Each structure stands twice: as C-alpha cells, then as structure tokens.
PDB file of C-alpha atoms (C1' of nucleotides) in Angstrom:
ATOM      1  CA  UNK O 112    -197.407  77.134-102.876  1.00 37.00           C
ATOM      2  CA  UNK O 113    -197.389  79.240 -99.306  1.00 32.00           C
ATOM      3  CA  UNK O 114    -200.374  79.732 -97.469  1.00 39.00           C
ATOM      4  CA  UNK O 115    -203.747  80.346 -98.561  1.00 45.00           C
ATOM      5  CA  UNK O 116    -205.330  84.515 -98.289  1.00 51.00           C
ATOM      6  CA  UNK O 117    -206.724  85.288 -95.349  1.00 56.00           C
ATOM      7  CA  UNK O 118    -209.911  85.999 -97.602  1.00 59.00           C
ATOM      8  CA  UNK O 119    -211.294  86.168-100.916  1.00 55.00           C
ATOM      9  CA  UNK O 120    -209.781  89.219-102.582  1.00 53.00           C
ATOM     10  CA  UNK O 121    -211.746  89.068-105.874  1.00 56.00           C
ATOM     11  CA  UNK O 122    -214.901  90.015-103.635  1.00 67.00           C
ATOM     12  CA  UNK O 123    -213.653  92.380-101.593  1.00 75.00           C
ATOM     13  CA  UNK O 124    -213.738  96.177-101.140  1.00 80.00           C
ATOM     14  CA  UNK O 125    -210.093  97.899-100.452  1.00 81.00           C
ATOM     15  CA  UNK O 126    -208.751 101.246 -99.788  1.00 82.00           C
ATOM     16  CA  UNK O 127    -210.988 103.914 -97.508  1.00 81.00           C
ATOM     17  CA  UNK O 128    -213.575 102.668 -95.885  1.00 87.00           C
ATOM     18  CA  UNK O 129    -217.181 104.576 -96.110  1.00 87.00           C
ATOM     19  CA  UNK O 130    -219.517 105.647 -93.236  1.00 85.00           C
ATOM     20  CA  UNK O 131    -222.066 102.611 -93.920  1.00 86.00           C
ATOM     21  CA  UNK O 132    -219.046  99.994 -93.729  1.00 86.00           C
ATOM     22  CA  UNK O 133    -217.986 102.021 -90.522  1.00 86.00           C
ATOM     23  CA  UNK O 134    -221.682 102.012 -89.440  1.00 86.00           C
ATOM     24  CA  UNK O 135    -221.894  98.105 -90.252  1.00 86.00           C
ATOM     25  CA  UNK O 136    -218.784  96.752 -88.483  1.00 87.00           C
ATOM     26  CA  UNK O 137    -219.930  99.274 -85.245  1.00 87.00           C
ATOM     27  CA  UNK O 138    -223.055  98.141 -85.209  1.00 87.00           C
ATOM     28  CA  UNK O 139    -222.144  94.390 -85.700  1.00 86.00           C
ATOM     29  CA  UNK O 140    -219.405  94.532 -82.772  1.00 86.00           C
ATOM     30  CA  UNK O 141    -221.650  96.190 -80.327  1.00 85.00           C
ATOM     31  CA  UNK O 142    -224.079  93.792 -80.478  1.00 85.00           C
ATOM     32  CA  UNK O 143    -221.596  90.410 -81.177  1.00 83.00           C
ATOM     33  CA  UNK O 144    -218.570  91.637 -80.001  1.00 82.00           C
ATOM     34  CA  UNK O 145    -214.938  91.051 -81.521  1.00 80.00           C
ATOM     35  CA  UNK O 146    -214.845  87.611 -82.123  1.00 75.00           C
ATOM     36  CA  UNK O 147    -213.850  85.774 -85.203  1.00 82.00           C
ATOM     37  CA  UNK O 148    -212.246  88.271 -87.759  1.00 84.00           C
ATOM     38  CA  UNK O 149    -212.208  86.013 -90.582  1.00 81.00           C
ATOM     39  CA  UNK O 150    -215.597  85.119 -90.114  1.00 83.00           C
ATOM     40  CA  UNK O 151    -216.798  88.645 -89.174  1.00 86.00           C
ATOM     41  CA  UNK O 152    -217.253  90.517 -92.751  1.00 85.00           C
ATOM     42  CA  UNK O 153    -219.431  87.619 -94.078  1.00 82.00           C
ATOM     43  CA  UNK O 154    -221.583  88.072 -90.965  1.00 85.00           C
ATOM     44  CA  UNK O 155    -221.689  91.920 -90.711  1.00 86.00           C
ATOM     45  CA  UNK O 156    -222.605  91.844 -94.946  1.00 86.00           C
ATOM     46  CA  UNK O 157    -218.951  93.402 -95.400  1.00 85.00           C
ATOM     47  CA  UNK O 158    -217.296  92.864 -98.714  1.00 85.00           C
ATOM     48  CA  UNK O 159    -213.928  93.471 -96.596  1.00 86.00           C
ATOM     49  CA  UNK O 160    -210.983  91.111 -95.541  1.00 85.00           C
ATOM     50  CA  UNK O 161    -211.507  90.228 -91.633  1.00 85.00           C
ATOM     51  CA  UNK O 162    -207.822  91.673 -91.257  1.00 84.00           C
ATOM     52  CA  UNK O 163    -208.965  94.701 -92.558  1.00 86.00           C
ATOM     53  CA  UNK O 164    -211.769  94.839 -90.262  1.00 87.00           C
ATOM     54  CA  UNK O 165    -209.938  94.424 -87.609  1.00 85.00           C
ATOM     55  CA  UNK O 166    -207.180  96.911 -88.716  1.00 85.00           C
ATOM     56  CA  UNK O 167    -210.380  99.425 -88.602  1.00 87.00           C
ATOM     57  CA  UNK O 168    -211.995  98.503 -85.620  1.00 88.00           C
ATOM     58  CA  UNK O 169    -208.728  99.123 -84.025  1.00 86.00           C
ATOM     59  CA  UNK O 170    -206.829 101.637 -85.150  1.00 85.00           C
ATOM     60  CA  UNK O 171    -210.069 104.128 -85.995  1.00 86.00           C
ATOM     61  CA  UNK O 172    -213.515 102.869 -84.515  1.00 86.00           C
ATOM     62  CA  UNK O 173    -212.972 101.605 -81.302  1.00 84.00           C
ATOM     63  CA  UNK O 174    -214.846 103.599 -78.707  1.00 84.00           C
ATOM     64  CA  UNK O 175    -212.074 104.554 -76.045  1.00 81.00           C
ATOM     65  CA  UNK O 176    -209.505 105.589 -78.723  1.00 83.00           C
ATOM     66  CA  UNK O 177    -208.387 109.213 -77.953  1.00 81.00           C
ATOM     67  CA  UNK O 178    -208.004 111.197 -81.090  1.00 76.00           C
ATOM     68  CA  UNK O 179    -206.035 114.550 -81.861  1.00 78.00           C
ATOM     69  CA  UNK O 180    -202.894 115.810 -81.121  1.00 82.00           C
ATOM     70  CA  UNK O 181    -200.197 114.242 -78.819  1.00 85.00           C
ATOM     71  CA  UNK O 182    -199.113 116.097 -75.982  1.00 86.00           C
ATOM     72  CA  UNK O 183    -196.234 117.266 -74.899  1.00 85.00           C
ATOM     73  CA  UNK O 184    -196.186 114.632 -72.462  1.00 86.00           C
ATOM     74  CA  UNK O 185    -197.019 111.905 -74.974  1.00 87.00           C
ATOM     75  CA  UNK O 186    -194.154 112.651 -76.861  1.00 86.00           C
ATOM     76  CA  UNK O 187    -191.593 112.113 -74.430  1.00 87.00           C
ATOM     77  CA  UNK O 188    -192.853 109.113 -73.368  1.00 88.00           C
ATOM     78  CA  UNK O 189    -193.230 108.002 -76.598  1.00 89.00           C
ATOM     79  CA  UNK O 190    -189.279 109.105 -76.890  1.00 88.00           C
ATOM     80  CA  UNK O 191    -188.096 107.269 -73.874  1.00 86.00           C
ATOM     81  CA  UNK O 192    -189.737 103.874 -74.890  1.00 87.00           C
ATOM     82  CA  UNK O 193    -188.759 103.874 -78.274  1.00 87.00           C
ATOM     83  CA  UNK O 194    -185.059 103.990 -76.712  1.00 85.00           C
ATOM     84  CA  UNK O 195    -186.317 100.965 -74.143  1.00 83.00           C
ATOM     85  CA  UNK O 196    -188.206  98.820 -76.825  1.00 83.00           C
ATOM     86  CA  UNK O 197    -187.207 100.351 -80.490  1.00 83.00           C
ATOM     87  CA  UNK O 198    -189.737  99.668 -82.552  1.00 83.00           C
ATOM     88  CA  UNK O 199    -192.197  97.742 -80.731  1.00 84.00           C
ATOM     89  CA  UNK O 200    -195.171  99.791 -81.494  1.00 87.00           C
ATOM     90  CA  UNK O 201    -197.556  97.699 -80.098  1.00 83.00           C
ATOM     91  CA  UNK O 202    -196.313  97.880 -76.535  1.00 84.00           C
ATOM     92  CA  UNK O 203    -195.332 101.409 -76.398  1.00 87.00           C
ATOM     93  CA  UNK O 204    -199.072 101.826 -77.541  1.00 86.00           C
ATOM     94  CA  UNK O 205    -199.730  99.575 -74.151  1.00 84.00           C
ATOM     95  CA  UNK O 206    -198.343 102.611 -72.380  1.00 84.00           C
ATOM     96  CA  UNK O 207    -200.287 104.981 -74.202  1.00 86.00           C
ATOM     97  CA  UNK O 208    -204.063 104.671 -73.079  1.00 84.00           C
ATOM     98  CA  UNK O 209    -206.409 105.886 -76.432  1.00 85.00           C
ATOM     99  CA  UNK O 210    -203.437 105.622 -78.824  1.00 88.00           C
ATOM    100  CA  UNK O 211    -203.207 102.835 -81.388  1.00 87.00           C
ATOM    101  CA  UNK O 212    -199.665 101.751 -82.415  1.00 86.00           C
ATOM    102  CA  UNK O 213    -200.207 102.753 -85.775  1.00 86.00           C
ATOM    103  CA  UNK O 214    -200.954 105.547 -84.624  1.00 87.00           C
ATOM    104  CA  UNK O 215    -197.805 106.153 -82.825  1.00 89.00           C
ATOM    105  CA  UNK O 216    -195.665 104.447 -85.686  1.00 86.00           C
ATOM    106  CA  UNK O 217    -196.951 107.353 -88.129  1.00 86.00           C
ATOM    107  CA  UNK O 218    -196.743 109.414 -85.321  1.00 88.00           C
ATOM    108  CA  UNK O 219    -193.359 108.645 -84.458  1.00 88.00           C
ATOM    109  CA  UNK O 220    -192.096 108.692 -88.497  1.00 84.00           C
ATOM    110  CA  UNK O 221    -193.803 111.921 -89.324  1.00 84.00           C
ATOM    111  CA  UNK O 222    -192.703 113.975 -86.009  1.00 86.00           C
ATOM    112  CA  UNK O 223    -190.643 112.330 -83.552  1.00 87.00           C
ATOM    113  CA  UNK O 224    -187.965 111.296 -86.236  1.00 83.00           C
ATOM    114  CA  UNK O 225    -187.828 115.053 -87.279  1.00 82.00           C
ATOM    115  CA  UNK O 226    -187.895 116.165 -83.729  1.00 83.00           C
ATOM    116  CA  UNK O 227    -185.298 113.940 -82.476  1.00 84.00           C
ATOM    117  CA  UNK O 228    -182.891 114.734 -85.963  1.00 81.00           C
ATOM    118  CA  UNK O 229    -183.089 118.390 -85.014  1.00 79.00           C
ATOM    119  CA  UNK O 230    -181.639 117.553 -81.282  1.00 81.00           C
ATOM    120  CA  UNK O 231    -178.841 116.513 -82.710  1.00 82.00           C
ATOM    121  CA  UNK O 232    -180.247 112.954 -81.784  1.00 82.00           C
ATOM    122  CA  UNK O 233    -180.189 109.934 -84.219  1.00 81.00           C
ATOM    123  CA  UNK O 234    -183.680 108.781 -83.932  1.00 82.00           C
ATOM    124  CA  UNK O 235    -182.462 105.085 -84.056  1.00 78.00           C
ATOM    125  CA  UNK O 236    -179.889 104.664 -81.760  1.00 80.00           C
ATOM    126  CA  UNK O 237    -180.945 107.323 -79.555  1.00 81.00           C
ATOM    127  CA  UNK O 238    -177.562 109.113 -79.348  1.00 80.00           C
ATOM    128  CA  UNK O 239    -176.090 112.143 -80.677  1.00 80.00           C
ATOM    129  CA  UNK O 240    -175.747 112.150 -84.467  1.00 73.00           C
ATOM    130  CA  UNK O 241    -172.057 112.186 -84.563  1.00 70.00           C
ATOM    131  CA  UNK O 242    -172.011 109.478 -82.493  1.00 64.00           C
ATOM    132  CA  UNK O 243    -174.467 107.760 -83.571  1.00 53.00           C
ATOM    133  CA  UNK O 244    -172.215 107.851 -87.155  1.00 55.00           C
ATOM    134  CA  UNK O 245    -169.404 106.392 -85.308  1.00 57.00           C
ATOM    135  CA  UNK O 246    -170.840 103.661 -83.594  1.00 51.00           C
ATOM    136  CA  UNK O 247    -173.304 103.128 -86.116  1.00 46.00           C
ATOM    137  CA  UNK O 248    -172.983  99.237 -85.157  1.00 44.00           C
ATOM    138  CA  UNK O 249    -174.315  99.697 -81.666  1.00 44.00           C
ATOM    139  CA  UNK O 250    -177.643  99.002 -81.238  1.00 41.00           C
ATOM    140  CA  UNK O 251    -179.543 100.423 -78.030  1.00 43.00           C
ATOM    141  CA  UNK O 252    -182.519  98.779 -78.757  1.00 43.00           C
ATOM    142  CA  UNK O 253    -184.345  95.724 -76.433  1.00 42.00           C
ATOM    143  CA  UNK O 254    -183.620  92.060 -77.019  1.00 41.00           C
ATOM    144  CA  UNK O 255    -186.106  89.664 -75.536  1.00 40.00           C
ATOM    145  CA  UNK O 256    -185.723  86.176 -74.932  1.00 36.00           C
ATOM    146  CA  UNK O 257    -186.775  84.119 -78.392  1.00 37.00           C
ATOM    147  CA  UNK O 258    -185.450  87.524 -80.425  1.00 37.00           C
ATOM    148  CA  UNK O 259    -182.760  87.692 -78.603  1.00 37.00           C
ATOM    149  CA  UNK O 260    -181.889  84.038 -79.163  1.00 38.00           C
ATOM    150  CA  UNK O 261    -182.614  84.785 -82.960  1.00 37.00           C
ATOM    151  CA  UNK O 262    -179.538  87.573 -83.041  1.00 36.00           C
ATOM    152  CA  UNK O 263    -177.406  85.163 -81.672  1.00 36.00           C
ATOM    153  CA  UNK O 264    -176.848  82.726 -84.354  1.00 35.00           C
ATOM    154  CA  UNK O 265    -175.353  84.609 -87.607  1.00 35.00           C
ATOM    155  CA  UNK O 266    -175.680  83.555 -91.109  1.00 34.00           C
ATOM    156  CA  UNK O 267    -172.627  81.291 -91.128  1.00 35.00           C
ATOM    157  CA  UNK O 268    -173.321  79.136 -88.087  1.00 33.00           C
ATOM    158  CA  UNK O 269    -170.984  80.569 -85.948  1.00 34.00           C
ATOM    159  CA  UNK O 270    -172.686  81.662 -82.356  1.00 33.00           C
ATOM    160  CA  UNK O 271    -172.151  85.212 -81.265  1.00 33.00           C
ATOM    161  CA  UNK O 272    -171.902  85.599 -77.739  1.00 34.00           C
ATOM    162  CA  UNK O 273    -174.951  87.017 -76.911  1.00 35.00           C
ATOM    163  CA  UNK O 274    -173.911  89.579 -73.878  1.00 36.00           C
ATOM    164  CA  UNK O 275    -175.140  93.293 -75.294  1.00 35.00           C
ATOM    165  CA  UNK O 276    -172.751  93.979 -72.845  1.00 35.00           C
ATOM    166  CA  UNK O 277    -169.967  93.117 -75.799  1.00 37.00           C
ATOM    167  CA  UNK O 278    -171.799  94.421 -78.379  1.00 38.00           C
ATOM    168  CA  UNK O 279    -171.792  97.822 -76.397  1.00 38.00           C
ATOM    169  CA  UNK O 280    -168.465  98.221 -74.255  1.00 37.00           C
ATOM    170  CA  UNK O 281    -169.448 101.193 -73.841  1.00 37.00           C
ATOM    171  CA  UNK O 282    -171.991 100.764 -71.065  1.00 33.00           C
ATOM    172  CA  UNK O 283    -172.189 102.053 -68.026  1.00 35.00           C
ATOM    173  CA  UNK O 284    -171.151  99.253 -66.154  1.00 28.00           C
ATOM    174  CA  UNK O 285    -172.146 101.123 -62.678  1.00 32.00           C
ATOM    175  CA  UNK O 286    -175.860 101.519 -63.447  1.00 31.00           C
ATOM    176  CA  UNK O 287    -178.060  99.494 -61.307  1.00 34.00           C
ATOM    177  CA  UNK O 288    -181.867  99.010 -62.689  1.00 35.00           C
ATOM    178  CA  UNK O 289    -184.475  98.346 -60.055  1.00 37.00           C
ATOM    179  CA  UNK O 290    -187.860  97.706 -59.651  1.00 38.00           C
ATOM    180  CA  UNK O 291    -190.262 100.218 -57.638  1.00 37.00           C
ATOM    181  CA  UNK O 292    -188.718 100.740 -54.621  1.00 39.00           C
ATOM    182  CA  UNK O 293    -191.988  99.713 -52.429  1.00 39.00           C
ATOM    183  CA  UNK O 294    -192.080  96.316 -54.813  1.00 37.00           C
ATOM    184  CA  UNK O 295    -188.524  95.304 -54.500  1.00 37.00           C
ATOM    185  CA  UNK O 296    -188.887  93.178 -51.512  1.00 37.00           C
ATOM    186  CA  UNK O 297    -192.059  91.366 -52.769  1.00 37.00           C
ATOM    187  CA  UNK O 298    -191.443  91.081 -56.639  1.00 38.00           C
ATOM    188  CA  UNK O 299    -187.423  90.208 -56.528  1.00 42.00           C
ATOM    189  CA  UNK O 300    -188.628  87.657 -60.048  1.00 47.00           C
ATOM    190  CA  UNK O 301    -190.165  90.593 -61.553  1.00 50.00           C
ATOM    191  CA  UNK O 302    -188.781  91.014 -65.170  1.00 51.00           C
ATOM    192  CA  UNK O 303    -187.793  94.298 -67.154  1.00 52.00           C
ATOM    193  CA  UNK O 304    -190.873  93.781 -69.307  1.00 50.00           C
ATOM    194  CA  UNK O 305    -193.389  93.707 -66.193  1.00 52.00           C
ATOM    195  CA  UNK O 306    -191.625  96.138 -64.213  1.00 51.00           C
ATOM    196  CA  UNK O 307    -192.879  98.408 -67.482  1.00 54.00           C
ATOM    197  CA  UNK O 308    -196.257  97.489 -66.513  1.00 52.00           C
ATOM    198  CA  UNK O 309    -196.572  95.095 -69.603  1.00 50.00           C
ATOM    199  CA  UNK O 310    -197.574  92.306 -67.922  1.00 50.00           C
ATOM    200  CA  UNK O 311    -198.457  88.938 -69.660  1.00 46.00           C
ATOM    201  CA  UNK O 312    -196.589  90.555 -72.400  1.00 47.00           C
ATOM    202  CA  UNK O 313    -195.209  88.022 -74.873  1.00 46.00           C
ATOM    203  CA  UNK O 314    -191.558  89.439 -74.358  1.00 49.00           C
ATOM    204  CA  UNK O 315    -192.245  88.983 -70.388  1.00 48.00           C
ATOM    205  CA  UNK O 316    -189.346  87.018 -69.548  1.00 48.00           C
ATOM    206  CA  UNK O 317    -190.075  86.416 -65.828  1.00 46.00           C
ATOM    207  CA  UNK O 318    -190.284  82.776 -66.195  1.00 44.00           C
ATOM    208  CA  UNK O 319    -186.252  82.901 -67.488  1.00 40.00           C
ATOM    209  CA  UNK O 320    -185.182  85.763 -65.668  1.00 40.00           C
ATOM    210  CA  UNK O 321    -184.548  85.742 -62.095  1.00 38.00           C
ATOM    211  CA  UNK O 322    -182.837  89.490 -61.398  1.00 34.00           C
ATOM    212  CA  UNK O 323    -183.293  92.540 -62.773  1.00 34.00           C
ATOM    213  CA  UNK O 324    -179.738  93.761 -61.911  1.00 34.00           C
ATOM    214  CA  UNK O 325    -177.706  94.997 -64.510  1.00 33.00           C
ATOM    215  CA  UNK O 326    -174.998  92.946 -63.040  1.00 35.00           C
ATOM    216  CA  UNK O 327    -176.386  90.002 -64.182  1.00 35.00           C
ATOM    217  CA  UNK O 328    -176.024  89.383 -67.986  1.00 36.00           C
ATOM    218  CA  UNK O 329    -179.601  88.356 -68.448  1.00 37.00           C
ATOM    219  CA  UNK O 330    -181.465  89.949 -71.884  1.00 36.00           C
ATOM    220  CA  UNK O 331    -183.696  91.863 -70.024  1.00 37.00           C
ATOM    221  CA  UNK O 332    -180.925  93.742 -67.488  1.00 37.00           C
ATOM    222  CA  UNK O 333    -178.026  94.185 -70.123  1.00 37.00           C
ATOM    223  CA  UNK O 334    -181.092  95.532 -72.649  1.00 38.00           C
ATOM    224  CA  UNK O 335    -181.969  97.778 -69.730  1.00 39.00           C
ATOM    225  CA  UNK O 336    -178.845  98.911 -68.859  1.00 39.00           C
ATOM    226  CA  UNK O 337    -178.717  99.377 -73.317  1.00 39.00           C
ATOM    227  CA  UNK O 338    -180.961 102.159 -72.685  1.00 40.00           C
ATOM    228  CA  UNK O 339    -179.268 103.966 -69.731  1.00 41.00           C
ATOM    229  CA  UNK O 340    -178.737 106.937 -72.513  1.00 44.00           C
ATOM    230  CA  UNK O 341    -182.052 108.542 -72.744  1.00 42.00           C
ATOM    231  CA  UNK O 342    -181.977 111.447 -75.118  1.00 40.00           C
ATOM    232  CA  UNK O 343    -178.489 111.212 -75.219  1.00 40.00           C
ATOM    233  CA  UNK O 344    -177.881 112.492 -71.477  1.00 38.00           C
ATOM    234  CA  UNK O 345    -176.492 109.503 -69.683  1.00 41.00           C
ATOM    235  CA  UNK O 346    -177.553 108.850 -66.231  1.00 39.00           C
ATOM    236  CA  UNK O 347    -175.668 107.039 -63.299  1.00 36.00           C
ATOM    237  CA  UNK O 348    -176.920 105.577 -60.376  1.00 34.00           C
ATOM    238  CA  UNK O 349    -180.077 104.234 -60.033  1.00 35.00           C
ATOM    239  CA  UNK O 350    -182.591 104.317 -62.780  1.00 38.00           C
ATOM    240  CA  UNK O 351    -185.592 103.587 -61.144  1.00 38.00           C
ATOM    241  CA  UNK O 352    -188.492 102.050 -63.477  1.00 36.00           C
ATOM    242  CA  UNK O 353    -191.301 103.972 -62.050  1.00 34.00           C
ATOM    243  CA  UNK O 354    -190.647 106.941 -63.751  1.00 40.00           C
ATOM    244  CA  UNK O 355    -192.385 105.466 -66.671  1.00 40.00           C
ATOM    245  CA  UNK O 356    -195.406 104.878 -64.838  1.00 40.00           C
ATOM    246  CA  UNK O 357    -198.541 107.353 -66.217  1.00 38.00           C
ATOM    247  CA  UNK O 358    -198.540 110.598 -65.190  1.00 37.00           C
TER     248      UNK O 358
ATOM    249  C1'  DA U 148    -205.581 129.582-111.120  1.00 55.59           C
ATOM    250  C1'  DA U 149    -202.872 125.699-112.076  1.00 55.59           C
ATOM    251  C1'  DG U 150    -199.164 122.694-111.183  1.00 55.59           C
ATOM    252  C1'  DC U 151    -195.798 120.849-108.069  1.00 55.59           C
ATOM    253  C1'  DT U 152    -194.102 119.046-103.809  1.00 55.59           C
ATOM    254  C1'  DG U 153    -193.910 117.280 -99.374  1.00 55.59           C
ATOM    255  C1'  DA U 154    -196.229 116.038 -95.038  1.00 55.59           C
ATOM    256  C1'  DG U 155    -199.577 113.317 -92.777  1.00 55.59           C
ATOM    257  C1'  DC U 156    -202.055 109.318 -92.172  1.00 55.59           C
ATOM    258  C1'  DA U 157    -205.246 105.410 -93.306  1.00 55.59           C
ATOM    259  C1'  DA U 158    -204.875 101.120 -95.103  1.00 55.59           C
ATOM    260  C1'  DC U 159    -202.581  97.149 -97.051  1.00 55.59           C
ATOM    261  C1'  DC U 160    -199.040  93.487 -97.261  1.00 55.59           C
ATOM    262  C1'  DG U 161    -196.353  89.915 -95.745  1.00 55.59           C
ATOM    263  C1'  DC U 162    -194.259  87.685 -92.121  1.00 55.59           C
ATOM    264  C1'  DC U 163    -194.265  85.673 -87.506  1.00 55.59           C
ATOM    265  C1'  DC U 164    -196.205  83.590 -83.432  1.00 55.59           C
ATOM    266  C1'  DC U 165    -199.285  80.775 -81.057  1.00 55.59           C
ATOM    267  C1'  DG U 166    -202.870  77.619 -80.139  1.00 55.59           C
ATOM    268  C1'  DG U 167    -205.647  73.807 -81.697  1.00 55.59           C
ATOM    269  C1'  DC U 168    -205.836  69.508 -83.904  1.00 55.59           C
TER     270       DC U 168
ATOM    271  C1'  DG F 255    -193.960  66.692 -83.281  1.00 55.59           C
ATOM    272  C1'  DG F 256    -195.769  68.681 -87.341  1.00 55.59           C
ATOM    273  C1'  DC F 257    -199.277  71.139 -89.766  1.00 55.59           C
ATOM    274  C1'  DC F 258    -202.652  74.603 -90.293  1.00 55.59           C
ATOM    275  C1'  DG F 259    -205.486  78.593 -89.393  1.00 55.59           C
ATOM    276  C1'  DG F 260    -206.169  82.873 -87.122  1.00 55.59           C
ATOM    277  C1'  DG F 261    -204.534  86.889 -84.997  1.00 55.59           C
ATOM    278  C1'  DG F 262    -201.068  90.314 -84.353  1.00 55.59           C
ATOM    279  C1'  DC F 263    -197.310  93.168 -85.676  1.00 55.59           C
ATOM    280  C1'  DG F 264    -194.020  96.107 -88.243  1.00 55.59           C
ATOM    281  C1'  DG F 265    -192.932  97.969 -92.638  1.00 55.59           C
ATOM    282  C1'  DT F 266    -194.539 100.063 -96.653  1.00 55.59           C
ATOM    283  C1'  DT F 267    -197.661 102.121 -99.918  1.00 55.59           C
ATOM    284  C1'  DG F 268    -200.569 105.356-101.802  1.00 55.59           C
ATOM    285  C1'  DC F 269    -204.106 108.825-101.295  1.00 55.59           C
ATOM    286  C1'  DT F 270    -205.327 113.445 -99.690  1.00 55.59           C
ATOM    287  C1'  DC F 271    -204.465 117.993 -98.741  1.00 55.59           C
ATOM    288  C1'  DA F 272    -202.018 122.140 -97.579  1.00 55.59           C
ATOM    289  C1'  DG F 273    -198.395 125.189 -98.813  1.00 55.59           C
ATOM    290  C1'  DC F 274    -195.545 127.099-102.210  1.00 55.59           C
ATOM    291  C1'  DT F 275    -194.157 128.772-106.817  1.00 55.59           C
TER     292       DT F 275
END
DNA sequence: AAGCTGAGCAACCGCCCCGGC
DNA sequence: GGCCGGGGCGGTTGCTCAGCT
C-alpha cells in the first residue's frame, strides 16, 4: 500500500547532477518558469525526479542565491533564530536573503553546532552545557499553533497542559516582548511570527493570537518569552523584535 | 606515496501539509 | 468530509576532498 512515487525511479538519473542537466533545467525555467515539478523533467528531457529538480533549482541554480562563506554577521543571526524557531530551516533561511535552508542546516551542523559546543553552549537548548545536562527536559524551542496542539496530547490520552510556561518554570516571568516600537499602536494583532517579518508564514498565528505580551499564555508569547536566553546571557526588560530586522 | 579519517556539502528519502476534486 | 496529488520541509546518507600518519 501507501502512496504512489512521486516519479518513475527505474528511469531516472540520481546522485550529482552534470553541467548539461544544470544547463537543461536553467534553460527550461528561464523560458517556462517554475511551474509543475512533477511534470517539469519530462518537459525539460530530464531523466530526474521533479523533487529533485526542484531540490536543484533551489538549493544550487537559482539566480539570486549568494554563495561562499557566511559572515560573521550571518552566523549570529543564524544563532539567535535557531534559539527563536529551533530547527525550522526554512524560515530562518526567510531571514537570510541568498541562503537556502539546506544550506544553513549543513551550515548550522558542520559549524554552528561546533561553535556553539565550544561556548560552553548546548547547541539545542541554547543554554550552558551544564545546564543544559540538568534541565535536559526543557525545551527552548518555538511551538506554533497546529504543532503546538500536536505536543499537547501524549501517547496515553492524557492532555498536558499546554502553558511552556510549566514546562519551563524557569522563565523570566518579567520579560515583556513587543512589537517595533513605531508599529505598536497600529499592529496591536500582530503575531510573534510576523513581527519576525515572516509574514503569511504558515506558523503565522495572527488569526488566533490577539497579544503579543508575554503575560498572556498564548503559543506565540510564552514561545517568545522561551527564548529570552539568547546565547545563554539572559536579558530582562524589554526585548524588542526589531533587533532581528537585516542589518 | 598510500592509506586512513573526519569535515563539508549535495542530494535523497520519507513524512506532513494543503489545496483541489 | 474524505481522498488524492503536489509541494515543501527536516533528517539522513553518501560522496568528495583535505589533512594527517
């Protein structure tokens, strides 16, 4: 049973692709466009499964992709929103103009990891190792809504109450999370996700979440208020979201 | 020079979500 | 409301290459 392959795999190519298979699926998108990825190899002459046309077009071929090194800068943004979002490649990519996600997943598990493990900083929680080891339960990471809703029903039945607040009593229960200043009178039903700039993101959760203060319980302002411990240095006060805007 | 090892990264796999029917 | 197909995403694999012995 299950579902039927995305393509024929007796008559296609895998592993690296070649410069005329490059050449084909450039050539074919400038003058078609992305459109139908299933459909796509057939049409270019590819022997290739659409998803791994896509996966190329995306992650190596597509004109406004920046490649080399990440900067200095890059990294610690890429840092700050893995604590925010965990491992939500795809919209920390969002944040990264030119960078792919699998770029920045590779990135992240080749460099950052080691980075952040010779801080002293468990790259998963975002806290100091020997903390991290004794609160190895406590997740920092983002729950949006249907996820979120997901974590809350364990394996037996029984509903855990939901609040990341009592998953993590450690909180600071002081910090306030706001949108931009100049905003906060016009966008008051702005959610956590937007106020990152992600907008019509599928974890935007303006359309359940009326606040964005931490003193509500809502997924977005307790998951917020989750990642009050960048790098490990706490912060108090207000954590405004505009320092994550682009430099 | 040859073999070994680990890092880096492109590509694949399988699952999930969403929209159309 | 349920099913199905397509697209997207995160995790994993495996190839390549540089550095070391």
């Amino acid at each position: 049973m299950g579902r039927s392959p995305c393509c024929e795999k007796a008559h296609t190519n895998k592993g690296a692709w070649t410069k005329e298979e490059d050449d084909r699926l450039i050539s074919y998108i400038r003058a078609h466009g992305e459109g139908c990825w299933r459909s796509l190899p057939k049409a270019a002459g590819l022997l290739r499964c659409g998803k791994s046309c896509r996966l190329r077009w995306i992650n190596y071929l597509r004109p406004d992709l920046k490649r080399g090194n990440f900067t200095e800068e890059e990294d610690e943004l890429i840092i700050k929103l893995h604590s925010l979002l965990g491992n939500k490649w795809s919209l920390i990519a969002g944040r990264l103009p030119g960078r792919t996600d699998n770029e920045i997943k590779n990135y992240w598990n080749t460099h950052i990891r080691r980075k952040l493990l010779n801080r002293g900083i468990d790259p998963a929680t975002h806290r100091p190792l020997n903390e991290a080891a004794t609160a190895a339960t406590v997740t920092t990471n983002i729950s949006f809504g249907k996820q979120e809703q997901q974590e809350t029903s364990s394996s037996n039945g029984s509903v855990v109450k939901g609040s990341i607040l009592e998953r993590c009593p450690d909180l600071n229960l002081e910090l306030t999370i706001s949108p931009p200043r100049q905003q906060q009178q016009t966008q008051k039903n702005l959610c956590f996700v937007c106020s990152l700039g992600l907008h019509n993101s599928k974890d935007c959760s303006c359309n359940v979440s009326n606040a964005v203060t931490v003193n509500n319980t809502t997924p977005s302002s307790a998951a917020a208020a989750a990642a009050y411990d960048f790098l490990g240095m706490k912060t108090s006060g207000v954590w405004d979201c505009t320092r994550l805007e682009m430099k």
